[in-house]
Coordinates of N, CA, C and O in Angstrom, one line a residue:
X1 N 87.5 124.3 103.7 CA 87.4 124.8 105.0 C 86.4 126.0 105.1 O 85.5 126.0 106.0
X2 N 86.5 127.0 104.0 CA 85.4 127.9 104.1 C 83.7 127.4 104.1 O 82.7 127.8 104.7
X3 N 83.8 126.3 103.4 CA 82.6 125.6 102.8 C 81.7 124.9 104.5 O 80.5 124.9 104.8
X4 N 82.9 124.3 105.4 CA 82.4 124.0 106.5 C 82.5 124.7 107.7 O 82.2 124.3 108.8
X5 N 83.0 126.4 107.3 CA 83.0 127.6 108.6 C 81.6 127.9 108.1 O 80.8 128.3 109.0
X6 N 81.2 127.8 106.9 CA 79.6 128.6 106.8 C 78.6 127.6 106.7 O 77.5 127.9 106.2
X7 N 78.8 126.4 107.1 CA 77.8 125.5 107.3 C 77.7 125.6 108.9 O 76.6 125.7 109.6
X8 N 78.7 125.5 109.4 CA 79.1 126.1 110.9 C 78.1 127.0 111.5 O 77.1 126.8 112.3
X9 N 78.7 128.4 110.8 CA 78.0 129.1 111.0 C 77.0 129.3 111.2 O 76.6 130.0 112.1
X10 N 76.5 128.8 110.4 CA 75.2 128.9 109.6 C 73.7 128.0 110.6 O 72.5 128.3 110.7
X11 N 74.7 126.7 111.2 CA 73.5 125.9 111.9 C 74.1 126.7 113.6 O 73.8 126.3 114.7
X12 N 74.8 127.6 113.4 CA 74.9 128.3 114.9 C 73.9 128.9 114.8 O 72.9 128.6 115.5
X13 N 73.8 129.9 113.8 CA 72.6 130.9 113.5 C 71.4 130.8 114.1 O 70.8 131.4 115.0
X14 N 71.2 129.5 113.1 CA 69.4 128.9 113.6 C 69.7 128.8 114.9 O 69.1 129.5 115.8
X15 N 70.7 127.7 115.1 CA 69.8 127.5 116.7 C 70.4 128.6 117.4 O 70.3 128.2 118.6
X16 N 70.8 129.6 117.4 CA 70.7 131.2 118.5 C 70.0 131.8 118.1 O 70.0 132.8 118.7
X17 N 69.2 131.7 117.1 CA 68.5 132.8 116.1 C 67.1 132.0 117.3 O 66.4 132.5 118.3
X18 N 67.1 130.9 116.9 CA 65.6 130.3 117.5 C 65.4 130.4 119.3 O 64.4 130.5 120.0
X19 N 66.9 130.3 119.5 CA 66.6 130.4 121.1 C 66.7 131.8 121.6 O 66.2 131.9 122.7
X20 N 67.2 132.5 121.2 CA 67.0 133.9 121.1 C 65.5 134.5 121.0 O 65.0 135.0 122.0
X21 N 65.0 134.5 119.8 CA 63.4 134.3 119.9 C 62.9 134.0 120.9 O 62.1 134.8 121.4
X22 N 63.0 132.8 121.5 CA 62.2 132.4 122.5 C 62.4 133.0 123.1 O 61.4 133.8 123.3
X23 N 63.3 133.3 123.8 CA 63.7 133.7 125.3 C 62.9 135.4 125.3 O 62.1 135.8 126.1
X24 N 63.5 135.8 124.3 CA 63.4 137.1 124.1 C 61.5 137.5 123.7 O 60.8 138.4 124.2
X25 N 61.2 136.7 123.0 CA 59.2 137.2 123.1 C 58.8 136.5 123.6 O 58.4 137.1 124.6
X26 N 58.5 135.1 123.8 CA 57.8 134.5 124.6 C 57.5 134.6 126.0 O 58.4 134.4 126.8
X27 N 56.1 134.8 126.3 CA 55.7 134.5 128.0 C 56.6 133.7 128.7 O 56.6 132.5 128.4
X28 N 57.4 134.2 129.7 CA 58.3 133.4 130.8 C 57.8 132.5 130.9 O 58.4 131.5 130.9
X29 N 56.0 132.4 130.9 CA 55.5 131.2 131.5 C 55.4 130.0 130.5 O 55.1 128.9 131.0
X30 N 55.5 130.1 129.2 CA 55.7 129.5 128.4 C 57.6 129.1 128.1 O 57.8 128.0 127.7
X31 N 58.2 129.6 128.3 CA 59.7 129.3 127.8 C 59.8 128.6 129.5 O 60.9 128.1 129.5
X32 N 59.2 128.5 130.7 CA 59.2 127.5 131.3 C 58.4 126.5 131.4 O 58.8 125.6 132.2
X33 N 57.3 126.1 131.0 CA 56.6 125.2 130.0 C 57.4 124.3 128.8 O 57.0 123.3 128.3
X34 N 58.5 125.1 128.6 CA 59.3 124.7 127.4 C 60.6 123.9 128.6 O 61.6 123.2 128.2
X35 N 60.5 124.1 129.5 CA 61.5 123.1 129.9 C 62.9 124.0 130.8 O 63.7 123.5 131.4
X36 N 62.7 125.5 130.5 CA 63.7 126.4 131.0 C 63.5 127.0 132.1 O 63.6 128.2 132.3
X37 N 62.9 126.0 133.3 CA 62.6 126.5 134.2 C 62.8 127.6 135.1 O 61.8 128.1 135.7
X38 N 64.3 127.9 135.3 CA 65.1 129.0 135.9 C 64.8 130.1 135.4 O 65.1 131.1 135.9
X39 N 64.1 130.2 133.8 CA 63.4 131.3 133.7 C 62.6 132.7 134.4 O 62.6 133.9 134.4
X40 N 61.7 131.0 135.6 CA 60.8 132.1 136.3 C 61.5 132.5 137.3 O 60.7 133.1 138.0
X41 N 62.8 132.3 137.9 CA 63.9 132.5 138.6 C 64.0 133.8 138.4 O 63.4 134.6 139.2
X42 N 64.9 134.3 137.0 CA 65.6 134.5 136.6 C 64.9 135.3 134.8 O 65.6 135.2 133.8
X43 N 64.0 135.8 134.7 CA 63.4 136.6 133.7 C 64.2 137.5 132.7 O 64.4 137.6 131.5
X44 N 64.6 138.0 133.7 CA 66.0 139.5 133.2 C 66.8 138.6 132.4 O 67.1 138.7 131.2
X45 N 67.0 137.4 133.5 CA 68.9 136.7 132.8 C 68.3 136.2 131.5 O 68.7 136.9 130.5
X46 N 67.6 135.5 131.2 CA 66.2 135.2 129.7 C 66.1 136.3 128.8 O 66.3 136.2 127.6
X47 N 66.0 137.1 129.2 CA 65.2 138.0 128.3 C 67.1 138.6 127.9 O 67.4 138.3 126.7
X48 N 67.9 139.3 128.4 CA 69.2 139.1 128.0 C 69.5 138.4 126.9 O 69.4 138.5 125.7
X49 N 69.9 137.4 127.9 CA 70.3 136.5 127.2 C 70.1 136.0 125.3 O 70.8 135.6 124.4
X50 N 68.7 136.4 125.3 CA 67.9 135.9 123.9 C 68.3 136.8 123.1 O 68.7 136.4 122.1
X51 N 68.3 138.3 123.4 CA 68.9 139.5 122.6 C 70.1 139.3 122.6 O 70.7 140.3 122.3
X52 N 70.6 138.6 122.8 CA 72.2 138.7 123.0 C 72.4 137.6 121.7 O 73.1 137.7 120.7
X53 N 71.4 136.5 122.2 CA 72.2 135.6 121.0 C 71.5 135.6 119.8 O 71.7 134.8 118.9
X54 N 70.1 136.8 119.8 CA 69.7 136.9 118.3 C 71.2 137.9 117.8 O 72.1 137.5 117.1
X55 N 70.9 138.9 118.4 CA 72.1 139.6 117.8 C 73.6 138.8 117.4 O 74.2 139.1 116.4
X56 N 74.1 137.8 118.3 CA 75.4 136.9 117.7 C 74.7 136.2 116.5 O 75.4 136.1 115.5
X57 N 73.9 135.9 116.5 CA 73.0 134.9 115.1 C 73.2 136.0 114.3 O 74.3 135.8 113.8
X58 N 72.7 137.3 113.8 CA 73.2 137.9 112.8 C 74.4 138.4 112.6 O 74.8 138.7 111.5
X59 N 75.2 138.6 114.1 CA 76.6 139.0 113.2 C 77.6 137.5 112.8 O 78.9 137.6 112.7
X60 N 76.7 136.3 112.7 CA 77.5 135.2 112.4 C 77.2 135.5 111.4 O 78.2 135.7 110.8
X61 N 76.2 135.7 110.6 CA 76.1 135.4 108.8 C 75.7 136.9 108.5 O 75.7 136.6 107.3
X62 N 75.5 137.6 108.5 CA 75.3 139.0 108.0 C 76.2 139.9 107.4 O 75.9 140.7 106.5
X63 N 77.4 139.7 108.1 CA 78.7 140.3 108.1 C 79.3 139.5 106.5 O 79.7 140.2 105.6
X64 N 79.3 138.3 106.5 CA 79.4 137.6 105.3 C 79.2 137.7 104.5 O 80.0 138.0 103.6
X65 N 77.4 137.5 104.3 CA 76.5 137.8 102.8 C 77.0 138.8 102.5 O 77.6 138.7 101.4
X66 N 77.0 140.1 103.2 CA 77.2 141.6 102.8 C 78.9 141.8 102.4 O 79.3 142.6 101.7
X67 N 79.4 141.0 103.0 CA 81.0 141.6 102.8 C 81.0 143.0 103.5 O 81.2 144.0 102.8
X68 N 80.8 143.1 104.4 CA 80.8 144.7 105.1 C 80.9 143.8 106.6 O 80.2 142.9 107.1
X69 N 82.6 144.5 107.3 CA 82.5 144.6 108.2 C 82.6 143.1 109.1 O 82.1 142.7 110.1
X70 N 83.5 142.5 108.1 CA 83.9 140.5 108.8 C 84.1 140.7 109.4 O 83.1 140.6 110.1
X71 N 85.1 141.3 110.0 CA 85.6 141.3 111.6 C 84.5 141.4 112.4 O 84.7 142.1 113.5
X72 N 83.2 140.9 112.3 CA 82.1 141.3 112.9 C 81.7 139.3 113.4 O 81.2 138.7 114.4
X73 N 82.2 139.0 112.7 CA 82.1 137.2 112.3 C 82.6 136.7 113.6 O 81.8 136.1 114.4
X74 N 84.1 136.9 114.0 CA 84.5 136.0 115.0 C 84.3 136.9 116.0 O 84.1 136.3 117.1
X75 N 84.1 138.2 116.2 CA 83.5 138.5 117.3 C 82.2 138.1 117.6 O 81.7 138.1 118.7
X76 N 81.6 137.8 116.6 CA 80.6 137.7 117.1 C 80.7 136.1 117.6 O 79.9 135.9 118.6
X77 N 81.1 135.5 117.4 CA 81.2 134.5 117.3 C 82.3 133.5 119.1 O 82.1 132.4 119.6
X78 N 82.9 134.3 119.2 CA 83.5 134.8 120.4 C 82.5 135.0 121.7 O 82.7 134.6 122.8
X79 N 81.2 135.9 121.1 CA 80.4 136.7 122.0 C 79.9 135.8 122.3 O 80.1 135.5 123.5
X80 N 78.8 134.4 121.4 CA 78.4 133.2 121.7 C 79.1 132.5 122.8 O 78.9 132.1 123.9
X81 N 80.3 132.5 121.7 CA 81.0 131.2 123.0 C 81.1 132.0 124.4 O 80.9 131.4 125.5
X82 N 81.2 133.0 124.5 CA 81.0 133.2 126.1 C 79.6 133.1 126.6 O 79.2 132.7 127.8
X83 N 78.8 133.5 125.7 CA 77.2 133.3 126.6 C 77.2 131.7 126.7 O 76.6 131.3 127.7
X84 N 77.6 130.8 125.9 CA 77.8 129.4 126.4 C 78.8 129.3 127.8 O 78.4 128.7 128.8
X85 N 79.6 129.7 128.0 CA 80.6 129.7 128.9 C 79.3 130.0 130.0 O 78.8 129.2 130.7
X86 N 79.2 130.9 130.0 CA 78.1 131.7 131.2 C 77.1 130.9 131.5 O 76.9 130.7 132.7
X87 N 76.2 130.1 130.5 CA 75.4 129.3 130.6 C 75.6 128.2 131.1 O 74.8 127.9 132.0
X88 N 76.9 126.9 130.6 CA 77.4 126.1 131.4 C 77.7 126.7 133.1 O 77.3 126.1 134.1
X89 N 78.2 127.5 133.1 CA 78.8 127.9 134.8 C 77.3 128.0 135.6 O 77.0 127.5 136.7
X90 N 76.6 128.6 135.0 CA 75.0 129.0 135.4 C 74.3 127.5 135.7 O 73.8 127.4 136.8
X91 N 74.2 126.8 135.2 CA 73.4 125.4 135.2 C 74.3 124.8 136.2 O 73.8 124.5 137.3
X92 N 75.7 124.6 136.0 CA 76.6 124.1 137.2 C 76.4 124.5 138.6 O 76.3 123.7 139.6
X93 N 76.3 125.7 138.5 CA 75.8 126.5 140.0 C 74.6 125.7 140.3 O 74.8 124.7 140.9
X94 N 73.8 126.0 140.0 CA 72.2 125.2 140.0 C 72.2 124.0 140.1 O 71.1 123.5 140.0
X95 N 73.3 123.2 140.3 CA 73.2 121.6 139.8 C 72.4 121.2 138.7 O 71.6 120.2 138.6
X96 N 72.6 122.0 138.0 CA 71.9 121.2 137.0 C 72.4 119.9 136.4 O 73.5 119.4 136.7
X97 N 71.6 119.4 135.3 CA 72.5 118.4 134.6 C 71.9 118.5 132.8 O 70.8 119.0 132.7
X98 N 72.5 118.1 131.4 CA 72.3 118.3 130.8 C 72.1 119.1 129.7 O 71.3 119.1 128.8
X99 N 73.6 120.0 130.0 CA 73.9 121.3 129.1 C 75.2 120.7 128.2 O 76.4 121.1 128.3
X100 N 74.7 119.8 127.5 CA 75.9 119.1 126.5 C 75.7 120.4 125.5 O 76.5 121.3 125.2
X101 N 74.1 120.2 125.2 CA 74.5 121.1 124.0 C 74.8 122.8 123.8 O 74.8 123.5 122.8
X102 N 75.1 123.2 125.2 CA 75.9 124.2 125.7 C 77.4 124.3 125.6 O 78.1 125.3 125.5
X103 N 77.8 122.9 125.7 CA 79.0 122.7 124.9 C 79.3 122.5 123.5 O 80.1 123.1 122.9
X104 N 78.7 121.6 123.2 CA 78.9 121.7 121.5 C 78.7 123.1 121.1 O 79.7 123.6 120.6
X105 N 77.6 123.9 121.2 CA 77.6 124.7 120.8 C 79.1 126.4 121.2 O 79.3 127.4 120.6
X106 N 79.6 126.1 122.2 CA 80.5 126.6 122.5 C 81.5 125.9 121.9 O 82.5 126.7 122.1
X107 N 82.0 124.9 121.3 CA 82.8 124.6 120.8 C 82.9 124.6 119.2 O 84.0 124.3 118.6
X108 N 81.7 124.9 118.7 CA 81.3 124.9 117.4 C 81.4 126.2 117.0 O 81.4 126.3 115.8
X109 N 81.4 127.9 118.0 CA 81.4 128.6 117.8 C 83.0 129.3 117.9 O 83.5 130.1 117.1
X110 N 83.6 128.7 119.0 CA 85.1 128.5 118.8 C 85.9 128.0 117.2 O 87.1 128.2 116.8
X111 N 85.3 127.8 117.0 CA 85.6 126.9 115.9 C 85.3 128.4 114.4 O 86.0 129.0 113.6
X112 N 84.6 128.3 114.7 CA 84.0 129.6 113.8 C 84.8 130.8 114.3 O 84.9 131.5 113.3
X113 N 85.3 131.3 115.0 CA 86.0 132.5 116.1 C 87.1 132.4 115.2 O 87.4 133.4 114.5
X114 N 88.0 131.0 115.3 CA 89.3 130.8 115.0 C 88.9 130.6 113.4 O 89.6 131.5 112.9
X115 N 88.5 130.2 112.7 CA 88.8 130.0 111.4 C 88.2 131.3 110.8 O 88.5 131.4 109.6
X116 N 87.5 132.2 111.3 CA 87.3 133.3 110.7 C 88.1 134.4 111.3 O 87.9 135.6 110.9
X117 N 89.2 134.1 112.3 CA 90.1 135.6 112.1 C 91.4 134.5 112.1 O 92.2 134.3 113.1
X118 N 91.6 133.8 110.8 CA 92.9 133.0 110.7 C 92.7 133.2 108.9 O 91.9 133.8 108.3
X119 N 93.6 132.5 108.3 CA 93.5 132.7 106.4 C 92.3 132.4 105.7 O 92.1 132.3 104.4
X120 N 91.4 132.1 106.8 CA 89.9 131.2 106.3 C 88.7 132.9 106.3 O 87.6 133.1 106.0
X121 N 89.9 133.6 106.8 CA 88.8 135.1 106.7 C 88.1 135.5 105.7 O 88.6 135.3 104.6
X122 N 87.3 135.9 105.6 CA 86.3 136.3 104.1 C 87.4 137.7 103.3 O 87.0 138.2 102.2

């Protein structure tokens, strides 16, 4: 179980780590070029957003490597699943369509939440 909380983790990472990045440096007009259109809506909520989930990307695996400060894991991890939570309701509002992987990824982070503040804790 530990072996598949930090593989977990671990591919949460990247992909918050990568979409974080974007959101967070890239020209608006490029991360809507990329397909995120409500970007140019919505700049602030982007640029948030990306700092929000670089920062859950390192306290998913940082807290770990180091052994300093686990309890940093499912919160952080917690923090994700709500910016998915936010993000599904966000796209809903908008009619959008095609935020599966706004679910997986909130359920994947759930997942990580519970097995790192249960006997699976570091």
């Amino acid at each position: 179980m530990n072996i598949a909380l930090w593989i977990v983790a671990g591919a949460l990472a990247i992909f918050f780590l990568a979409a974080g990045v974007t959101k967070t440096f890239q020209p608006i007009e490029k991360i809507v070029a990329q397909g995120l259109t409500w970007a140019e809506e919505k700049p602030g909520y982007a640029r948030t957003a990306g700092t929000f989930e670089i920062l859950g990307a390192l306290g998913l695996i940082l807290p770990g490597i180091f052994r300093i400060a686990t309890f940093l894991i499912p919160a952080a991890a917690i923090g994700l699943a709500l910016i998915m939570a936010l993000s599904i309701a966000f796209h809903i509002s908008r009619g959008e369509k095609g935020f599966t992987i706004n679910i997986v990824a909130l359920l994947l982070a759930l997942f990580v939440a519970w097995g790192r503040s249960t006997e699976w804790a570091l």
